Amino acid sequence: TRSPEWGVETGGGPAGTADPTLGAISGCLTDAQTNLPIVDARVVELETNQAARTDSSGCFDLKDVRPGTYHLSVTHAELGSF
């Protein structure tokens, strides 16, 4: 089975944001077996439905997130949902 691995970063205002209480949830998805990036996966923050797609490096960035606890859903056309 394949499972994603990602890092979560919150807090501090992202560049260009006037509100210092906003942060970001960002990370990179990789295939646990091959260590290759998972490209074009859809990452959704379930509380607000904010979404992003992973880039060619498997990385995503959800911007303007208030501090708190969030749940993420990841969907990929070939790998399904996890």
JSON list of C-alpha atoms in Angstrom, two decimals:
[
{"chain": "A", "resi": 1, "resn": "THR", "atom": "CA", "xyz": [0.00, 0.00, 0.00]},
{"chain": "A", "resi": 2, "resn": "ARG", "atom": "CA", "xyz": [1.06, 3.56, -0.53]},
{"chain": "A", "resi": 3, "resn": "SER", "atom": "CA", "xyz": [0.80, 6.18, 2.14]},
{"chain": "A", "resi": 4, "resn": "PRO", "atom": "CA", "xyz": [1.62, 9.88, 2.01]},
{"chain": "A", "resi": 5, "resn": "GLU", "atom": "CA", "xyz": [4.10, 11.64, 4.21]},
{"chain": "A", "resi": 6, "resn": "TRP", "atom": "CA", "xyz": [3.87, 15.35, 4.79]},
{"chain": "A", "resi": 7, "resn": "GLY", "atom": "CA", "xyz": [5.01, 18.05, 7.11]},
{"chain": "A", "resi": 8, "resn": "VAL", "atom": "CA", "xyz": [2.64, 20.62, 8.54]},
{"chain": "A", "resi": 9, "resn": "GLU", "atom": "CA", "xyz": [3.67, 24.20, 9.23]},
{"chain": "A", "resi": 10, "resn": "THR", "atom": "CA", "xyz": [1.40, 26.82, 10.78]},
{"chain": "A", "resi": 11, "resn": "GLY", "atom": "CA", "xyz": [1.78, 30.25, 12.33]},
{"chain": "A", "resi": 12, "resn": "GLY", "atom": "CA", "xyz": [3.30, 33.50, 11.17]},
{"chain": "A", "resi": 13, "resn": "GLY", "atom": "CA", "xyz": [1.94, 35.47, 8.27]},
{"chain": "A", "resi": 14, "resn": "PRO", "atom": "CA", "xyz": [2.89, 34.28, 4.79]},
{"chain": "A", "resi": 15, "resn": "ALA", "atom": "CA", "xyz": [4.60, 36.77, 2.53]},
{"chain": "A", "resi": 16, "resn": "GLY", "atom": "CA", "xyz": [2.21, 39.42, 1.29]},
{"chain": "A", "resi": 17, "resn": "THR", "atom": "CA", "xyz": [-0.30, 38.92, 4.11]},
{"chain": "A", "resi": 18, "resn": "ALA", "atom": "CA", "xyz": [-1.12, 41.89, 6.29]},
{"chain": "A", "resi": 19, "resn": "ASP", "atom": "CA", "xyz": [-2.63, 39.72, 9.04]},
{"chain": "A", "resi": 20, "resn": "PRO", "atom": "CA", "xyz": [0.16, 38.23, 11.21]},
{"chain": "A", "resi": 21, "resn": "THR", "atom": "CA", "xyz": [-2.33, 35.80, 12.81]},
{"chain": "A", "resi": 22, "resn": "LEU", "atom": "CA", "xyz": [-2.64, 33.87, 9.54]},
{"chain": "A", "resi": 23, "resn": "GLY", "atom": "CA", "xyz": [-0.31, 31.08, 8.61]},
{"chain": "A", "resi": 24, "resn": "ALA", "atom": "CA", "xyz": [-0.06, 28.23, 6.15]},
{"chain": "A", "resi": 25, "resn": "ILE", "atom": "CA", "xyz": [-0.37, 24.48, 6.00]},
{"chain": "A", "resi": 26, "resn": "SER", "atom": "CA", "xyz": [2.27, 23.21, 3.63]},
{"chain": "A", "resi": 27, "resn": "GLY", "atom": "CA", "xyz": [4.08, 20.02, 2.92]},
{"chain": "A", "resi": 28, "resn": "CYS", "atom": "CA", "xyz": [5.20, 17.47, 0.36]},
{"chain": "A", "resi": 29, "resn": "LEU", "atom": "CA", "xyz": [3.63, 14.11, -0.41]},
{"chain": "A", "resi": 30, "resn": "THR", "atom": "CA", "xyz": [5.87, 11.19, -1.27]},
{"chain": "A", "resi": 31, "resn": "ASP", "atom": "CA", "xyz": [5.23, 7.55, -2.03]},
{"chain": "A", "resi": 32, "resn": "ALA", "atom": "CA", "xyz": [6.38, 5.61, 1.04]},
{"chain": "A", "resi": 33, "resn": "GLN", "atom": "CA", "xyz": [7.65, 2.72, -1.11]},
{"chain": "A", "resi": 34, "resn": "THR", "atom": "CA", "xyz": [9.49, 4.57, -3.86]},
{"chain": "A", "resi": 35, "resn": "ASN", "atom": "CA", "xyz": [10.12, 7.93, -2.13]},
{"chain": "A", "resi": 36, "resn": "LEU", "atom": "CA", "xyz": [8.98, 9.64, -5.35]},
{"chain": "A", "resi": 37, "resn": "PRO", "atom": "CA", "xyz": [6.78, 12.75, -5.14]},
{"chain": "A", "resi": 38, "resn": "ILE", "atom": "CA", "xyz": [3.03, 12.32, -5.48]},
{"chain": "A", "resi": 39, "resn": "VAL", "atom": "CA", "xyz": [2.24, 14.80, -8.25]},
{"chain": "A", "resi": 40, "resn": "ASP", "atom": "CA", "xyz": [-1.19, 16.37, -8.92]},
{"chain": "A", "resi": 41, "resn": "ALA", "atom": "CA", "xyz": [-2.86, 15.15, -5.72]},
{"chain": "A", "resi": 42, "resn": "ARG", "atom": "CA", "xyz": [-5.69, 17.28, -4.32]},
{"chain": "A", "resi": 43, "resn": "VAL", "atom": "CA", "xyz": [-5.17, 18.28, -0.68]},
{"chain": "A", "resi": 44, "resn": "VAL", "atom": "CA", "xyz": [-8.28, 19.62, 1.09]},
{"chain": "A", "resi": 45, "resn": "GLU", "atom": "CA", "xyz": [-8.47, 21.20, 4.53]},
{"chain": "A", "resi": 46, "resn": "LEU", "atom": "CA", "xyz": [-11.81, 19.75, 5.64]},
{"chain": "A", "resi": 47, "resn": "GLU", "atom": "CA", "xyz": [-12.94, 22.48, 8.04]},
{"chain": "A", "resi": 48, "resn": "THR", "atom": "CA", "xyz": [-12.98, 25.23, 5.37]},
{"chain": "A", "resi": 49, "resn": "ASN", "atom": "CA", "xyz": [-12.81, 23.19, 2.14]},
{"chain": "A", "resi": 50, "resn": "GLN", "atom": "CA", "xyz": [-9.73, 25.15, 1.08]},
{"chain": "A", "resi": 51, "resn": "ALA", "atom": "CA", "xyz": [-7.85, 23.06, -1.48]},
{"chain": "A", "resi": 52, "resn": "ALA", "atom": "CA", "xyz": [-4.51, 22.92, -3.28]},
{"chain": "A", "resi": 53, "resn": "ARG", "atom": "CA", "xyz": [-2.85, 20.59, -5.78]},
{"chain": "A", "resi": 54, "resn": "THR", "atom": "CA", "xyz": [0.61, 19.14, -5.34]},
{"chain": "A", "resi": 55, "resn": "ASP", "atom": "CA", "xyz": [3.21, 20.39, -7.80]},
{"chain": "A", "resi": 56, "resn": "SER", "atom": "CA", "xyz": [5.91, 18.49, -9.70]},
{"chain": "A", "resi": 57, "resn": "SER", "atom": "CA", "xyz": [7.81, 18.07, -6.41]},
{"chain": "A", "resi": 58, "resn": "GLY", "atom": "CA", "xyz": [4.73, 16.72, -4.62]},
{"chain": "A", "resi": 59, "resn": "CYS", "atom": "CA", "xyz": [4.46, 19.91, -2.55]},
{"chain": "A", "resi": 60, "resn": "PHE", "atom": "CA", "xyz": [1.36, 21.91, -1.65]},
{"chain": "A", "resi": 61, "resn": "ASP", "atom": "CA", "xyz": [0.60, 25.16, 0.19]},
{"chain": "A", "resi": 62, "resn": "LEU", "atom": "CA", "xyz": [-2.70, 26.16, 1.80]},
{"chain": "A", "resi": 63, "resn": "LYS", "atom": "CA", "xyz": [-2.41, 29.87, 2.60]},
{"chain": "A", "resi": 64, "resn": "ASP", "atom": "CA", "xyz": [-4.22, 32.26, 4.96]},
{"chain": "A", "resi": 65, "resn": "VAL", "atom": "CA", "xyz": [-4.99, 29.63, 7.60]},
{"chain": "A", "resi": 66, "resn": "ARG", "atom": "CA", "xyz": [-5.93, 30.68, 11.12]},
{"chain": "A", "resi": 67, "resn": "PRO", "atom": "CA", "xyz": [-4.10, 28.92, 13.98]},
{"chain": "A", "resi": 68, "resn": "GLY", "atom": "CA", "xyz": [-5.82, 25.74, 15.09]},
{"chain": "A", "resi": 69, "resn": "THR", "atom": "CA", "xyz": [-6.18, 22.04, 14.47]},
{"chain": "A", "resi": 70, "resn": "TYR", "atom": "CA", "xyz": [-7.12, 20.91, 10.99]},
{"chain": "A", "resi": 71, "resn": "HIS", "atom": "CA", "xyz": [-7.97, 17.69, 9.18]},
{"chain": "A", "resi": 72, "resn": "LEU", "atom": "CA", "xyz": [-6.65, 17.09, 5.67]},
{"chain": "A", "resi": 73, "resn": "SER", "atom": "CA", "xyz": [-7.95, 14.83, 2.95]},
{"chain": "A", "resi": 74, "resn": "VAL", "atom": "CA", "xyz": [-5.79, 13.78, 0.01]},
{"chain": "A", "resi": 75, "resn": "THR", "atom": "CA", "xyz": [-7.17, 12.45, -3.26]},
{"chain": "A", "resi": 76, "resn": "HIS", "atom": "CA", "xyz": [-5.22, 11.24, -6.27]},
{"chain": "A", "resi": 77, "resn": "ALA", "atom": "CA", "xyz": [-6.62, 9.89, -9.56]},
{"chain": "A", "resi": 78, "resn": "GLU", "atom": "CA", "xyz": [-4.43, 6.77, -9.50]},
{"chain": "A", "resi": 79, "resn": "LEU", "atom": "CA", "xyz": [-3.90, 6.27, -5.75]},
{"chain": "A", "resi": 80, "resn": "GLY", "atom": "CA", "xyz": [-7.43, 7.02, -4.47]},
{"chain": "A", "resi": 81, "resn": "SER", "atom": "CA", "xyz": [-8.17, 8.84, -1.22]},
{"chain": "A", "resi": 82, "resn": "PHE", "atom": "CA", "xyz": [-6.18, 8.82, 2.00]}
]
